[in-house]
Coordinates of N, CA and C in Angstrom, one line a residue:
M1 N 30.5 -6.8 -39.3 CA 30.2 -6.8 -37.9 C 29.0 -7.6 -37.7
A2 N 29.0 -8.5 -36.7 CA 27.9 -9.4 -36.4 C 26.9 -8.7 -35.6
K3 N 25.6 -9.1 -35.9 CA 24.5 -8.6 -35.2 C 24.5 -9.2 -33.8
P4 N 24.0 -8.4 -32.8 CA 24.1 -8.9 -31.4 C 23.0 -9.9 -31.1
Y5 N 22.2 -10.3 -32.1 CA 21.1 -11.2 -31.9 C 21.0 -12.1 -33.1
K6 N 20.3 -13.2 -32.9 CA 20.0 -14.2 -33.9 C 18.5 -14.3 -34.2
T7 N 18.2 -14.5 -35.5 CA 16.8 -14.5 -35.8 C 16.4 -16.0 -36.1
I8 N 15.2 -16.4 -35.6 CA 14.7 -17.7 -36.0 C 13.3 -17.6 -36.6
T9 N 12.9 -18.6 -37.3 CA 11.6 -18.6 -37.9 C 10.8 -19.7 -37.2
L10 N 9.6 -19.4 -36.8 CA 8.8 -20.4 -36.1 C 7.4 -20.5 -36.9
R11 N 7.1 -21.7 -37.2 CA 5.8 -21.9 -37.9 C 4.8 -22.4 -36.9
L12 N 3.6 -21.8 -36.9 CA 2.6 -22.3 -36.0 C 1.3 -22.5 -36.8
N13 N 0.5 -23.5 -36.4 CA -0.8 -23.6 -37.0 C -1.7 -22.6 -36.4
T14 N -2.9 -22.5 -36.9 CA -3.9 -21.5 -36.5 C -4.2 -21.6 -35.0
G15 N -4.4 -22.8 -34.5 CA -4.7 -23.0 -33.1 C -3.5 -22.6 -32.2
Q16 N -2.3 -23.0 -32.6 CA -1.1 -22.6 -31.8 C -0.9 -21.1 -31.8
Y17 N -1.1 -20.5 -32.9 CA -1.0 -19.0 -33.0 C -2.0 -18.3 -32.1
A18 N -3.3 -18.8 -32.1 CA -4.3 -18.2 -31.3 C -4.0 -18.4 -29.8
H19 N -3.4 -19.6 -29.5 CA -3.0 -19.8 -28.1 C -1.9 -18.8 -27.7
L20 N -0.9 -18.6 -28.5 CA 0.2 -17.7 -28.3 C -0.4 -16.3 -28.1
C21 N -1.3 -15.9 -28.9 CA -1.9 -14.6 -28.8 C -2.6 -14.4 -27.4
K22 N -3.3 -15.4 -27.0 CA -4.0 -15.3 -25.7 C -3.0 -15.3 -24.6
Q23 N -1.9 -16.0 -24.7 CA -0.9 -16.0 -23.6 C -0.2 -14.7 -23.5
A24 N 0.0 -14.1 -24.7 CA 0.7 -12.8 -24.7 C -0.3 -11.7 -24.1
E25 N -1.5 -11.8 -24.5 CA -2.5 -10.8 -23.9 C -2.6 -11.0 -22.4
A26 N -2.7 -12.2 -21.9 CA -2.9 -12.5 -20.5 C -1.7 -12.0 -19.7
S27 N -0.5 -12.2 -20.3 CA 0.7 -11.8 -19.6 C 1.0 -10.3 -19.7
G28 N 0.4 -9.6 -20.6 CA 0.7 -8.2 -20.8 C 2.0 -8.0 -21.6
L29 N 2.5 -9.0 -22.2 CA 3.7 -8.9 -23.0 C 3.4 -9.0 -24.5
K30 N 4.3 -8.5 -25.4 CA 4.1 -8.8 -26.8 C 4.7 -10.2 -27.0
M31 N 4.4 -10.7 -28.2 CA 4.8 -12.1 -28.5 C 6.3 -12.4 -28.4
E32 N 7.1 -11.5 -28.9 CA 8.5 -11.8 -28.9 C 9.1 -11.8 -27.5
P33 N 8.8 -10.8 -26.7 CA 9.3 -10.9 -25.3 C 8.7 -12.1 -24.5
L34 N 7.4 -12.5 -24.8 CA 6.8 -13.6 -24.2 C 7.6 -14.9 -24.5
L35 N 7.9 -15.1 -25.8 CA 8.7 -16.3 -26.3 C 10.1 -16.3 -25.6
R36 N 10.7 -15.1 -25.5 CA 12.0 -15.1 -24.9 C 12.0 -15.5 -23.5
Q37 N 11.0 -15.0 -22.7 CA 10.8 -15.4 -21.3 C 10.5 -16.9 -21.2
L38 N 9.7 -17.4 -22.1 CA 9.4 -18.9 -22.0 C 10.6 -19.7 -22.3
I39 N 11.4 -19.3 -23.3 CA 12.7 -20.0 -23.7 C 13.6 -20.0 -22.5
M40 N 13.7 -18.9 -21.7 CA 14.6 -18.8 -20.6 C 14.0 -19.5 -19.3
G41 N 12.8 -20.1 -19.5 CA 12.2 -20.9 -18.4 C 11.6 -20.1 -17.3
V42 N 11.2 -18.8 -17.6 CA 10.5 -18.0 -16.6 C 9.1 -18.5 -16.5
N43 N 8.7 -18.6 -15.2 CA 7.3 -19.0 -14.9 C 6.4 -17.8 -15.0
L44 N 5.7 -17.6 -16.1 CA 4.9 -16.4 -16.3 C 3.6 -16.5 -15.7
R45 N 3.1 -15.4 -15.1 CA 1.8 -15.3 -14.5 C 1.0 -14.3 -15.3
P46 N -0.3 -14.4 -15.2 CA -1.2 -13.4 -15.9 C -0.9 -12.0 -15.2
R47 N -1.0 -11.0 -16.0 CA -0.9 -9.6 -15.5 C -2.1 -9.4 -14.6
P48 N -1.8 -8.8 -13.4 CA -2.9 -8.5 -12.5 C -3.9 -7.4 -13.1
P49 N -5.1 -7.5 -12.8 CA -6.1 -6.5 -13.3 C -5.7 -5.1 -12.9
D50 N -6.1 -4.1 -13.6 CA -5.7 -2.7 -13.3 C -6.3 -2.3 -12.0
T51 N -7.4 -2.9 -11.6 CA -8.0 -2.5 -10.3 C -7.1 -2.9 -9.1
Y52 N -6.1 -3.8 -9.3 CA -5.2 -4.1 -8.2 C -4.4 -2.9 -7.6
A53 N -4.0 -2.0 -8.5 CA -3.2 -0.9 -8.0 C -4.1 0.0 -7.2
A54 N -5.3 0.2 -7.6 CA -6.2 1.0 -6.8 C -6.5 0.4 -5.4
L55 N -6.7 -1.0 -5.5 CA -7.0 -1.7 -4.3 C -5.8 -1.6 -3.3
L56 N -4.6 -1.7 -3.8 CA -3.4 -1.6 -2.9 C -3.3 -0.2 -2.3
R57 N -3.6 0.8 -3.1 CA -3.6 2.2 -2.5 C -4.6 2.3 -1.4
E58 N -5.8 1.8 -1.6 CA -6.9 1.9 -0.6 C -6.5 1.1 0.7
L59 N -6.0 -0.1 0.4 CA -5.5 -0.9 1.6 C -4.4 -0.2 2.4
N60 N -3.5 0.4 1.7 CA -2.5 1.1 2.4 C -3.0 2.3 3.2
A61 N -4.0 3.0 2.7 CA -4.6 4.1 3.4 C -5.4 3.6 4.6
I62 N -6.1 2.5 4.4 CA -6.8 1.9 5.5 C -5.9 1.4 6.6
G63 N -4.8 0.7 6.2 CA -3.8 0.3 7.2 C -3.2 1.4 8.0
T64 N -2.9 2.5 7.3 CA -2.4 3.7 7.9 C -3.4 4.3 9.0
N65 N -4.7 4.3 8.6 CA -5.7 4.8 9.5 C -5.8 3.9 10.8
I66 N -5.8 2.6 10.5 CA -5.9 1.6 11.7 C -4.6 1.8 12.6
N67 N -3.5 2.0 11.9 CA -2.2 2.2 12.7 C -2.3 3.4 13.6
Q68 N -2.9 4.5 13.0 CA -3.0 5.7 13.8 C -4.0 5.5 15.0
I69 N -5.1 4.8 14.7 CA -6.0 4.5 15.8 C -5.3 3.7 16.9
A70 N -4.5 2.7 16.5 CA -3.8 1.9 17.5 C -2.8 2.7 18.3
H71 N -2.1 3.6 17.6 CA -1.1 4.5 18.2 C -1.8 5.4 19.3
N72 N -2.9 6.0 18.9 CA -3.6 6.9 19.8 C -4.2 6.1 21.0
T73 N -4.7 4.9 20.7 CA -5.2 4.1 21.8 C -4.1 3.7 22.8
N74 N -2.9 3.3 22.3 CA -1.8 2.9 23.1 C -1.3 4.1 24.0
A75 N -1.4 5.3 23.4 CA -0.9 6.5 24.1 C -1.9 6.8 25.3
R76 N -3.2 6.5 25.1 CA -4.2 6.8 26.1 C -4.3 5.6 27.1
K77 N -3.8 4.5 26.7 CA -3.9 3.2 27.5 C -5.3 2.7 27.6
E78 N -6.2 3.1 26.6 CA -7.5 2.6 26.6 C -8.1 2.8 25.2
A79 N -9.1 2.0 24.9 CA -9.7 2.1 23.6 C -11.2 2.5 23.8
G80 N -11.5 3.6 23.2 CA -12.9 4.1 23.3 C -13.8 3.4 22.3
Q81 N -15.1 3.4 22.5 CA -16.0 2.7 21.6 C -15.9 3.3 20.2
T82 N -15.6 4.6 20.1 CA -15.5 5.2 18.8 C -14.3 4.7 18.0
D83 N -13.2 4.5 18.8 CA -12.0 3.9 18.2 C -12.3 2.5 17.7
I84 N -12.9 1.7 18.5 CA -13.3 0.3 18.1 C -14.2 0.3 16.9
D85 N -15.2 1.2 16.9 CA -16.2 1.3 15.8 C -15.5 1.7 14.5
E86 N -14.6 2.7 14.6 CA -13.8 3.1 13.4 C -12.9 2.0 12.9
A87 N -12.2 1.3 13.7 CA -11.4 0.2 13.3 C -12.2 -0.9 12.6
M88 N -13.3 -1.2 13.2 CA -14.2 -2.2 12.6 C -14.7 -1.8 11.2
R89 N -15.1 -0.5 11.1 CA -15.6 0.0 9.9 C -14.5 -0.1 8.8
L90 N -13.2 0.2 9.2 CA -12.1 0.1 8.2 C -11.9 -1.3 7.8
V91 N -11.9 -2.2 8.8 CA -11.7 -3.6 8.4 C -12.8 -4.1 7.5
R92 N -14.1 -3.7 7.8 CA -15.2 -4.1 6.8 C -15.0 -3.5 5.5
Q93 N -14.5 -2.3 5.4 CA -14.3 -1.6 4.1 C -13.2 -2.4 3.4
T94 N -12.1 -2.8 4.1 CA -11.0 -3.6 3.5 C -11.6 -4.9 2.9
Y95 N -12.4 -5.6 3.7 CA -12.9 -6.8 3.2 C -13.8 -6.6 2.0
R96 N -14.6 -5.6 2.0 CA -15.5 -5.3 0.8 C -14.7 -5.0 -0.4
L97 N -13.6 -4.2 -0.3 CA -12.8 -3.8 -1.4 C -12.1 -5.0 -2.0
V98 N -11.6 -5.9 -1.1 CA -10.9 -7.1 -1.6 C -11.9 -8.0 -2.4
K99 N -13.0 -8.2 -1.8 CA -14.1 -9.1 -2.4 C -14.5 -8.5 -3.7
E100 N -14.7 -7.2 -3.8 CA -15.1 -6.6 -5.1 C -14.1 -6.7 -6.2
T101 N -12.8 -6.6 -5.8 CA -11.7 -6.6 -6.7 C -11.4 -8.1 -7.2
L102 N -11.5 -9.0 -6.3 CA -11.2 -10.4 -6.8 C -12.5 -11.0 -7.3

């Protein structure tokens, strides 16, 4: 019974191996899956930092808050200064979070 995969041997010098290790670490993949992706022509990108997930959650919450302010403002047909101040505070918070994360 034939194996469902084929094995190849690849010889790398020290510099090439170090580069491969860096690429694997940056992508978040182990070496073999990284090489398979490269062979298939996949354009790999570095894995996003762990802080991105937290940033996306915060941005989602801020967007929800701004949407609620807009909904309430539309229902009343006017925007009070407190609504405007709160929306501006949320926008500034969003800007600060993005700037800190990037």
